[in-house]
Every structure is written in C-alpha cells, then in structure tokens.
CSV table of C-alpha atoms in Angstrom, one decimal:
chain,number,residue,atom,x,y,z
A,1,UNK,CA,-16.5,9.8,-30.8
A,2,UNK,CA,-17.3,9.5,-27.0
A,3,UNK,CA,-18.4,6.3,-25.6
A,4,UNK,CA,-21.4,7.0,-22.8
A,5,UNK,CA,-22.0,4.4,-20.6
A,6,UNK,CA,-24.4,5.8,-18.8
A,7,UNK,CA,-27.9,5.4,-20.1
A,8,UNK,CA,-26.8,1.4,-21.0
A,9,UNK,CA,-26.0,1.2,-17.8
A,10,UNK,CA,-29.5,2.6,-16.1
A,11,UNK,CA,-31.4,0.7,-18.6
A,12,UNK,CA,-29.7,-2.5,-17.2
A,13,UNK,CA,-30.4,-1.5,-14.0
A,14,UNK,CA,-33.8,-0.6,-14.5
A,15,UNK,CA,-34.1,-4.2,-16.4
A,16,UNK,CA,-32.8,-6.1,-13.0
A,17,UNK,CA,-35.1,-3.8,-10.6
A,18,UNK,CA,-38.2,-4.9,-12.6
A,19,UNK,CA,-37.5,-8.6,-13.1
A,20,UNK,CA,-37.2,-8.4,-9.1
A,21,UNK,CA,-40.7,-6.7,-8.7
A,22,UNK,CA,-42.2,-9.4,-10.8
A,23,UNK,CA,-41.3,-12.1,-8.7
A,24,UNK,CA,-42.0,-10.8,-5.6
A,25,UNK,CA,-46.0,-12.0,-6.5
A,26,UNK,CA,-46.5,-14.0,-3.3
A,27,UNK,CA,-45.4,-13.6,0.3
A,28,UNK,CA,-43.7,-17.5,0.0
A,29,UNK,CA,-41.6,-15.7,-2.7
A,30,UNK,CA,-41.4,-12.5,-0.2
A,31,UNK,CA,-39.9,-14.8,2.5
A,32,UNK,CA,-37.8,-17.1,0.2
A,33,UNK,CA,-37.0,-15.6,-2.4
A,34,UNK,CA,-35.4,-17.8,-5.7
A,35,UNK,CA,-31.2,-16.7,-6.0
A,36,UNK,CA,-30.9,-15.5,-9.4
A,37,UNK,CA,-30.0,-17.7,-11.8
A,38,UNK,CA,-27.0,-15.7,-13.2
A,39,UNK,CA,-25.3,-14.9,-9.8
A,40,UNK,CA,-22.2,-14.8,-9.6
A,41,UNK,CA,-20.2,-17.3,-7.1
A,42,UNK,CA,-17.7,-14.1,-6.7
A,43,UNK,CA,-16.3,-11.5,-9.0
A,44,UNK,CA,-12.5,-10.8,-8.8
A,45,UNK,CA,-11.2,-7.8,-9.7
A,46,UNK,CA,-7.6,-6.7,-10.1
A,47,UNK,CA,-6.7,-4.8,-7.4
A,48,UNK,CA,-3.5,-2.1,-8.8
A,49,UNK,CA,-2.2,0.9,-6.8
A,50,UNK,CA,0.8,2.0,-8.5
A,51,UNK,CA,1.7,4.2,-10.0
A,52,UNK,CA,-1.1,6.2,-8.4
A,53,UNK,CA,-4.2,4.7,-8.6
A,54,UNK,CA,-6.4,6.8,-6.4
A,55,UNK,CA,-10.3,5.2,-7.3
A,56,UNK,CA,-8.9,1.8,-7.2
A,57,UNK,CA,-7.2,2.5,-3.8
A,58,UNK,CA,-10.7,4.6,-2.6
A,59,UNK,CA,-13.1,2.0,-4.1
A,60,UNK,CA,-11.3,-0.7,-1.9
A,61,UNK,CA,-11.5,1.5,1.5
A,62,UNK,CA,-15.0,2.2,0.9
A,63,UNK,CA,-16.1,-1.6,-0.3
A,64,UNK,CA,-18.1,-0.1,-2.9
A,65,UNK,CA,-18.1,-2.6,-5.2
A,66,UNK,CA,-18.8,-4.8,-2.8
A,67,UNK,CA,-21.9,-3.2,-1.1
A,68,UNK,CA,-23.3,-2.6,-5.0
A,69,UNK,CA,-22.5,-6.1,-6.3
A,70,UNK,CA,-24.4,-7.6,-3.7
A,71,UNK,CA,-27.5,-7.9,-5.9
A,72,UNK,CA,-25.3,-9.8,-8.8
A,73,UNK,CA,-22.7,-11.7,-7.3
A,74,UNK,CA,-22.3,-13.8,-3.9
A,75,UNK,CA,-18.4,-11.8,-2.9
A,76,UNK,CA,-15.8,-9.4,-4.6
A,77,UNK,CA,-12.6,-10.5,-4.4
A,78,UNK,CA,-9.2,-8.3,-5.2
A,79,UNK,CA,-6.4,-9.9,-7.1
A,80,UNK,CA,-3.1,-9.0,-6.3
A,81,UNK,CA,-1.6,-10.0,-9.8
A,82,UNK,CA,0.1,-6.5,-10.8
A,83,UNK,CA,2.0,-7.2,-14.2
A,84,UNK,CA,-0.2,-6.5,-17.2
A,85,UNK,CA,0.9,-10.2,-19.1
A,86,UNK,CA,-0.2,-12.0,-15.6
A,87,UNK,CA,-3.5,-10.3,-15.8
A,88,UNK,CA,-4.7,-10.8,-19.1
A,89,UNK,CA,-3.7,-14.3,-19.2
A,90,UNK,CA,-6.0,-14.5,-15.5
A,91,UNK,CA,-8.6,-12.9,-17.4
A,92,UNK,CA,-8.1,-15.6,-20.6
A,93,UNK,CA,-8.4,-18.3,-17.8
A,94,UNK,CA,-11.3,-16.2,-16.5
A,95,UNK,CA,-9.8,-16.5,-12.7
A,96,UNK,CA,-10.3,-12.8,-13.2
A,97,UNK,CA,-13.6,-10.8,-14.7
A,98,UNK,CA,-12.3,-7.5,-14.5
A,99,UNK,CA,-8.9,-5.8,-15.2
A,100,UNK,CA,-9.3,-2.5,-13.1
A,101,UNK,CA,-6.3,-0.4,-14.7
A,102,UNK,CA,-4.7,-2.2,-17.3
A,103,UNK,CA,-2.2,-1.2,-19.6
A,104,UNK,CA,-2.5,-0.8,-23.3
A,105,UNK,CA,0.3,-2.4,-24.0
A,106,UNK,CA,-0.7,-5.7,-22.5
A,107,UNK,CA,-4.0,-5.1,-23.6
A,108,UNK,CA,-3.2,-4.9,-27.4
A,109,UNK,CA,-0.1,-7.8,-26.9
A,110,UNK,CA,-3.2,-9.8,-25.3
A,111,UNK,CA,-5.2,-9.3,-28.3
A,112,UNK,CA,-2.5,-9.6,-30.9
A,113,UNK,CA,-2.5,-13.0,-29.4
A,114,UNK,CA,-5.6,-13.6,-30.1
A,115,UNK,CA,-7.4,-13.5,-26.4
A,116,UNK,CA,-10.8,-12.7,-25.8
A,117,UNK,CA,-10.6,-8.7,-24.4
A,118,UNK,CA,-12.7,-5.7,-24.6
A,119,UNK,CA,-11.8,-2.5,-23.0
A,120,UNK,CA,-15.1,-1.3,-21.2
A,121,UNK,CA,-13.7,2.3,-20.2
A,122,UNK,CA,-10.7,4.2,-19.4
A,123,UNK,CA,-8.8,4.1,-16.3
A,124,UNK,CA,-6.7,7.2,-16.5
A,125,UNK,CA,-4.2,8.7,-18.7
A,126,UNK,CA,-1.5,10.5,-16.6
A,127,UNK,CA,1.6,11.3,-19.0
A,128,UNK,CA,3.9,13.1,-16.7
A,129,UNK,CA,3.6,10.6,-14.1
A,130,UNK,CA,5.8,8.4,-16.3
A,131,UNK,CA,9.7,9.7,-16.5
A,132,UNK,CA,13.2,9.3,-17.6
A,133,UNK,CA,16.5,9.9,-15.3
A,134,UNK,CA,20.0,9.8,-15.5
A,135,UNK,CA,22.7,10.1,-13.0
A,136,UNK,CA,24.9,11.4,-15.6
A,137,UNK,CA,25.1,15.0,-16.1
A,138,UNK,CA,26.4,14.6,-19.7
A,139,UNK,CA,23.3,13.7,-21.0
A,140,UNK,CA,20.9,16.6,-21.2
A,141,UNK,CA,19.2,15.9,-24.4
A,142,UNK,CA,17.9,12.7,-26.4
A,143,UNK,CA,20.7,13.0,-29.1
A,144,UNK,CA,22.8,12.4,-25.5
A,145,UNK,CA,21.3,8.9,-25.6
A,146,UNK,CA,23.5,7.2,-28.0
A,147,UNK,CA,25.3,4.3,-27.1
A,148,UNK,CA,23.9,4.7,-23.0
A,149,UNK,CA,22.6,2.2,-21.4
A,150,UNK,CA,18.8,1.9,-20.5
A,151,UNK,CA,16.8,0.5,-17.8
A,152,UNK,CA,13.0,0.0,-17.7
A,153,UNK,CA,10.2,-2.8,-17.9
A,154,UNK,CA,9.9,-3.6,-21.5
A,155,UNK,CA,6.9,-3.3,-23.6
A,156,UNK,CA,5.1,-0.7,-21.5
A,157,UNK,CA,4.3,2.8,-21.1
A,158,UNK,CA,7.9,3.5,-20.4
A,159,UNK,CA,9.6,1.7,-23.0
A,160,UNK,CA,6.9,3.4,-25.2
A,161,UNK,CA,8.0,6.3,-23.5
A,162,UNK,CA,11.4,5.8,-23.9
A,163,UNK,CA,11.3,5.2,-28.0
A,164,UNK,CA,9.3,8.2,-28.7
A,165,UNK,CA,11.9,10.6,-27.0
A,166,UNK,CA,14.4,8.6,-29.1
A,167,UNK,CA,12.7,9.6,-32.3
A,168,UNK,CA,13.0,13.6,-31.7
A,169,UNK,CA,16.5,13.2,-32.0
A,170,UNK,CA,16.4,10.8,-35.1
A,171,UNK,CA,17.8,7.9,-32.7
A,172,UNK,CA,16.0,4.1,-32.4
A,173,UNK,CA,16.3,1.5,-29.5
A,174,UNK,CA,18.9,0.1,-31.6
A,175,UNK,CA,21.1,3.2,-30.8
A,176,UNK,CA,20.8,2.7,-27.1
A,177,UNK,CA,21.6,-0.3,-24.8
A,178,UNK,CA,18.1,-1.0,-23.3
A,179,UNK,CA,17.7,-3.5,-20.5
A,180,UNK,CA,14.8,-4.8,-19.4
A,181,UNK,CA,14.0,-4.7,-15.8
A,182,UNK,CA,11.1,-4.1,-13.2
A,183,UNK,CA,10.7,0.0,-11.7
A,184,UNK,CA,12.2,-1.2,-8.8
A,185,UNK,CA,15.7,-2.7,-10.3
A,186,UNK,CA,15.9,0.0,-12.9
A,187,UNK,CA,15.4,2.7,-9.9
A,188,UNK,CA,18.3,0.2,-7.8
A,189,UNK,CA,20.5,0.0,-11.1
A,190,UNK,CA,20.4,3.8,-11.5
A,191,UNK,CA,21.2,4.4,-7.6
A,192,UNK,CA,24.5,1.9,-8.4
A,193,UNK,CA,25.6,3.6,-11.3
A,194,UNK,CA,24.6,0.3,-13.2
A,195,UNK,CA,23.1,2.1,-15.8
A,196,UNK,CA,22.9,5.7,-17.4
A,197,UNK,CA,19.1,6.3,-17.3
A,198,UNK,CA,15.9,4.7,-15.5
A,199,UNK,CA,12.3,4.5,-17.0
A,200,UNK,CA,10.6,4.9,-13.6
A,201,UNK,CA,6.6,6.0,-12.8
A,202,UNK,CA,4.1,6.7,-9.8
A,203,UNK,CA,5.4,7.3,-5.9
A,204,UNK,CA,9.1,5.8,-7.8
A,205,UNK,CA,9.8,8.9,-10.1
A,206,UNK,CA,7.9,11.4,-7.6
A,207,UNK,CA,10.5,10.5,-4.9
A,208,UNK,CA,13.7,10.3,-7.2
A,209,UNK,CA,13.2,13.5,-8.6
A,210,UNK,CA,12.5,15.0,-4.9
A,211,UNK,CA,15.6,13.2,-4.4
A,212,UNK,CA,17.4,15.5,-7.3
A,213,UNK,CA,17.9,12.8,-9.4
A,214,UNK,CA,17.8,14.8,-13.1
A,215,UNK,CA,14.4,14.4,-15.3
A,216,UNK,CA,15.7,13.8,-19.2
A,217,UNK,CA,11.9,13.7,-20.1
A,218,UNK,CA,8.6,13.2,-19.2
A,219,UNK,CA,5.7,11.3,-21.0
A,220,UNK,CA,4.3,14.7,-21.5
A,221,UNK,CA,3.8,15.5,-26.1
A,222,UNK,CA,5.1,12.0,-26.5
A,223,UNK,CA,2.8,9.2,-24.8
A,224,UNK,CA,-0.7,9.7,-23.6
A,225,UNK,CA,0.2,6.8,-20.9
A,226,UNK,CA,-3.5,5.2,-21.5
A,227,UNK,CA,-4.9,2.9,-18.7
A,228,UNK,CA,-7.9,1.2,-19.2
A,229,UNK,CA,-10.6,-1.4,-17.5
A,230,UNK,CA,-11.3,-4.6,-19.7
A,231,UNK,CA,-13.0,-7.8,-19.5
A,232,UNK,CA,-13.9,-10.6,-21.8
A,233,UNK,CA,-16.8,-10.2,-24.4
A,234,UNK,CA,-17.5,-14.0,-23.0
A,235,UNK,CA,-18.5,-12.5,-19.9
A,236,UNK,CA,-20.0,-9.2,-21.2
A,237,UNK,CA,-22.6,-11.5,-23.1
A,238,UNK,CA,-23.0,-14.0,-20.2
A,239,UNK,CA,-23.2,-11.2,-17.5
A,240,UNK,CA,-24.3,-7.9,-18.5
A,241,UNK,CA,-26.1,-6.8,-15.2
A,242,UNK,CA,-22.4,-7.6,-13.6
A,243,UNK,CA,-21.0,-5.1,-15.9
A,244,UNK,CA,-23.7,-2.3,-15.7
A,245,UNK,CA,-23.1,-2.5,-11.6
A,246,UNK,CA,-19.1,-2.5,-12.3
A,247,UNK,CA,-19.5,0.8,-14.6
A,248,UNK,CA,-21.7,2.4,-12.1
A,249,UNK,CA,-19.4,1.8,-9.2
A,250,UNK,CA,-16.7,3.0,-11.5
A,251,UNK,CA,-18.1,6.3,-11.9
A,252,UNK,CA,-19.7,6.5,-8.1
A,253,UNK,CA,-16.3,6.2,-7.0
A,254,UNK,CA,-15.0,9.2,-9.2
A,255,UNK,CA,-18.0,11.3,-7.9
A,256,UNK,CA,-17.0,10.4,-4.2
A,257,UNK,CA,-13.3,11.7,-5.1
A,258,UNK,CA,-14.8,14.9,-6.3
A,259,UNK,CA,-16.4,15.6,-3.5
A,260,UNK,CA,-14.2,14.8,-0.7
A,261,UNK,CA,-11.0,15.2,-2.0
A,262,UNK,CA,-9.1,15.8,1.3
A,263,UNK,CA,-10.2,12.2,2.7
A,264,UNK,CA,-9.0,11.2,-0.6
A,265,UNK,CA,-5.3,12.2,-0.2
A,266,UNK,CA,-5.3,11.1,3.2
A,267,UNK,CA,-6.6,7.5,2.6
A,268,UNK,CA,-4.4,7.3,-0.8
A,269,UNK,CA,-1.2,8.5,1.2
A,270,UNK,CA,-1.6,5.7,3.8
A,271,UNK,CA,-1.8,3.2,1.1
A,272,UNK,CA,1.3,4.2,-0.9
A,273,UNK,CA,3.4,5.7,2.2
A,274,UNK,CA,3.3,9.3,1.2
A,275,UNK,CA,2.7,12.0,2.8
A,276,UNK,CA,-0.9,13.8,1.6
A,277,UNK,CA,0.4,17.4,0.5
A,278,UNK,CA,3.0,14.6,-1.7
A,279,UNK,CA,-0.2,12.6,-2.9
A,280,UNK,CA,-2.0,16.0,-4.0
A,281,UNK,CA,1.3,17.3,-5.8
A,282,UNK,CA,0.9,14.2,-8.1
A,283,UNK,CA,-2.5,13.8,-7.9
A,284,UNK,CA,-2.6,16.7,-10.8
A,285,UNK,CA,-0.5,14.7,-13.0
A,286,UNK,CA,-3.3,12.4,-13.4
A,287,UNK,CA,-6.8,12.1,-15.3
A,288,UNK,CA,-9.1,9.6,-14.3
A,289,UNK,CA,-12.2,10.4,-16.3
A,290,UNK,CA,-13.8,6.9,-17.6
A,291,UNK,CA,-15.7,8.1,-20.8
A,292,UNK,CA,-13.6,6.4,-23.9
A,293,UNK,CA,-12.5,9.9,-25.7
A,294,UNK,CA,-11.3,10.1,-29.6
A,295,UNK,CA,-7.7,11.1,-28.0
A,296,UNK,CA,-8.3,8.0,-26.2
A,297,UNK,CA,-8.7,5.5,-29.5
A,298,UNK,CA,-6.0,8.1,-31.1
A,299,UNK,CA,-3.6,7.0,-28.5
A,300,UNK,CA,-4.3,2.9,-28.5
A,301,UNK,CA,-3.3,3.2,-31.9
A,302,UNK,CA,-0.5,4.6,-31.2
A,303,UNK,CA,0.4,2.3,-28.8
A,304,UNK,CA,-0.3,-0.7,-31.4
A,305,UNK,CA,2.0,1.1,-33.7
A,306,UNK,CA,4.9,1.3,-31.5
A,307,UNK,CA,4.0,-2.2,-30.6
A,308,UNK,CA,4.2,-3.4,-34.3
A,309,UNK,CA,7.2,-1.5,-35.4
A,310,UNK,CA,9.4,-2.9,-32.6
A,311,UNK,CA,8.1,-6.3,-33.0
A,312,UNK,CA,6.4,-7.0,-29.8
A,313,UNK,CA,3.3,-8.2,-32.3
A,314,UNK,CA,3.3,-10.0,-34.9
A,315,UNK,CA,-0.4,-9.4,-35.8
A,316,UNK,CA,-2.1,-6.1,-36.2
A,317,UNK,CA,-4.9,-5.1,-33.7
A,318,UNK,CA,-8.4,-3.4,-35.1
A,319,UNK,CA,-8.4,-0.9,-32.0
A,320,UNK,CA,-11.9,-0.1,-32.5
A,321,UNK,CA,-12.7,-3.7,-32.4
A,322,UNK,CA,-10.8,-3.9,-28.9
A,323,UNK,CA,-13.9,-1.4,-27.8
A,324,UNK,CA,-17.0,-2.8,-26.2
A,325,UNK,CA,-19.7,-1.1,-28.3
C-alpha cells in the first residue's frame, strides 16, 4: 500500500486558486482584497538537523516554505525543540503544527498516550546511520554484550537498535547494563572509558568511526530507523490548504536536492561542520523519499512492538490509524 499525496494535494491547490478568482469580481476587491478567513497567524515548524537531515537543512536556506506559505499563513517560524517527547507534547499544545522529522518512537509513545497525531509522510529511513561502539576489543559479537554496560538515549531508534542486536544472540536488555543518556554523553562516556559501548547516530557515529572507534553493529537487517512528518488531525480538518502547501514544499524541496546535489553538500556541510566529500559519504546512508511505503507501516509496527514488549506503552497503537488517510 503506497500513500500518494500528490493528486490530494493539486486538488487542494486548485480548490484555493479558484476560490481566489472568484473574488477578484470588482476592482475595490482587486485593490483591497478580504485576508482569508482561515489564515494562519504563523505556522511553526520543527526545525531538526541531526543526524543528517539534508531537506530540512536545504528547505530552511532556501525559505521555501516560507515563499509557498505566503498565500495560507502570515510567517513560518522554525522551532528549535529537538527531543521527540518535547515535540509532540508542542504539537498537543499546538505551539507547533508540524513535526518535520519525528521519530517513531515518540510518535507511537505520543499516541499510546492518547494525543492527537497523524503522520502525514515519511521523513527518511537511514538504518546505517544509526550505530553501536565499544572501546573494548573483547567484545566483537552481541553474545559479547552480557553483563556490559550500555549508553544511549532511551526509547529511540538506538535503543530499538540496541535490543534487536541483543536478540540475535538470545540476550534482552536485562542481560546488559543500559544507561540512559543523550548522543553526546554516551559519545563523552565511551571516550572516558565510562561505559563499554555507545548508541550514537548522524555527524556523532560518522566521526567516531573515522576516529577508529570499533563498529559492533549497524541498524542495517535490524531497524528500518523510520522518521516521519506528523501533525494533529485537529489541524488537518481545520487547515487542509496549510497542509497541501506543506506536502508540496516537502516534495519541491526533494526535487531541488536531485538536481543540484553539489550545492546540497555544500550548504548541508556548513550547517553540520563537515566537510562536503564527508556529507556525501553519509549522504548514501540515507533515504528521504516521502511516499508512506508498506515497509514503512511494516516497520511502525515494529517499532510499537518493541515499544510494548519493554514497557515504554502501556496501550497498544492501531499504526494504520496513526496514518492520515
């Protein structure tokens, strides 16, 4: 099942062009014409880079959303809120309409807990950019995990990451000391010899590993590392012309990567402080196609799974509920 966007989207468009021609029926409405009843005051968007988010960090140098939400809303504004559980409860509050690159996780957790959230279209999925390290060289394999101790942020890709590597050598979390902790303390704890092994992603894992620190695993046959855009069906029903324009920017800005990929490294690069030829090394790790996939739904419920069985939810998620139809 593929979710297409695309002809909704025109026919919204189309919709707004020809409610605009109708009232421009007089040159008094020609010179002042009546601000649409829906517009927006603003629309704020969340505004992610890491681990490598190339159309979020492309979109914002070109102020594309801006220049097409000009017609629907009076200003975009970019969030700098970065943890999934701060986001979703800013979208709850609605001091945030769109989550651009959201977790899974912390979208399922979000509506496990019974918050309004639909997932509108994928982000990316990027599977290798999400790694585990150890300093120690005794541990080559996952049976080598027993009784280490763990670093990563808890109840994410990683720690997803980190329990499905577990299960190819019959081992649980329970066999493992895991400690909960942000990328950048689980990449300091692992440099101090705090801890055995570091969940770490993005520009963090690319540069450890350049660094010769030793890769245990990859997310690559074990987590799909799904990343998705969501908003509220509250404001889906309330604002559909908002969303068409916010779908059709998503997808301009994935045409303008295609075709100009070289600007794309170099603007990227600046933003995360890497070199381009580093940015274009990862930049095959990642998929940023926006159509909703079966492999896609396939992987949210795995995600809600993995969620359930370590009891990070108490209440099972319908994941093709969670998907705006």
């Amino acid at each position: 099942m593929k979710r297409q966007v695309s002809q909704w989207v025109a026919g919204v468009l189309v919709g707004l062009m020809t409610l605009t021609a109708a009232g421009c029926g007089s040159k008094a409405n020609d010179a002042n014409p009546p601000a649409a009843e829906n517009t927006l005051k603003q629309v704020a968007v969340t505004y992610v880079k890491a681990p490598l988010n190339v159309p979020s960090i492309v979109e914002k140098d070109k102020a594309l959303l801006a220049k097409n939400f000009e017609e629907v809303a009076q200003a975009v504004v970019y969030s700098d809120l970065t943890t999934g559980p701060e986001q979703t409860q800013a979208l709850a509050s609605g001091d945030i309409q769109f989550l651009n690159a959201v977790g899974a996780t912390s979208v399922i957790l979000s509506a496990s807990n019974g918050a309004d959230i639909k997932i509108i279209s994928m982000y990316s999925r990027s599977p290798e950019a999400f790694v585990l390290f150890t300093n120690d060289p005794s541990i080559q394999q996952a049976a080598d995990l027993a009784g280490k101790t763990i670093a990563g942020p808890k109840g994410t890709i990683l720690h997803e990451l980190l329990v499905a590597y577990l299960a190819t050598a019959g081992l649980s979390q329970d066999d493992v000391q895991f400690v909960d902790m942000t990328i950048p303390n689980s990449q300091a704890a692992l440099e101090s010899g705090d801890v055995d092994c570091a969940l770490l992603a993005g520009p963090t894992a690319y540069n450890q590993q350049k660094g010769g620190k030793t890769v245990l695993t990859t997310g690559k046959g074990l987590v799909d590392a799904t990343i998705c855009v969501a908003t509220s069906q509250k404001f889906i029903d309330e604002h559909p012309e908002a969303v068409a324009v916010f779908l059709k920017t998503q997808q301009e800005v994935l045409d303008y990567m295609a075709a100009n990929e070289d600007e794309v490294m170099t603007i990227t690069a600046k933003e995360v402080d890497l070199t381009p030829e580093a940015v274009k090394e990862m930049y095959g790790q990642y998929d940023f196609d926006m159509t909703i996939k079966d492999s896609d739904i396939q992987a949210l419920k795995q995600t809600e799974q993995f969620l359930f069985d370590n009891q990070m939810i108490e209440n099972r998620v319908n994941v093709e509920e969670l998907i705006w139809q």
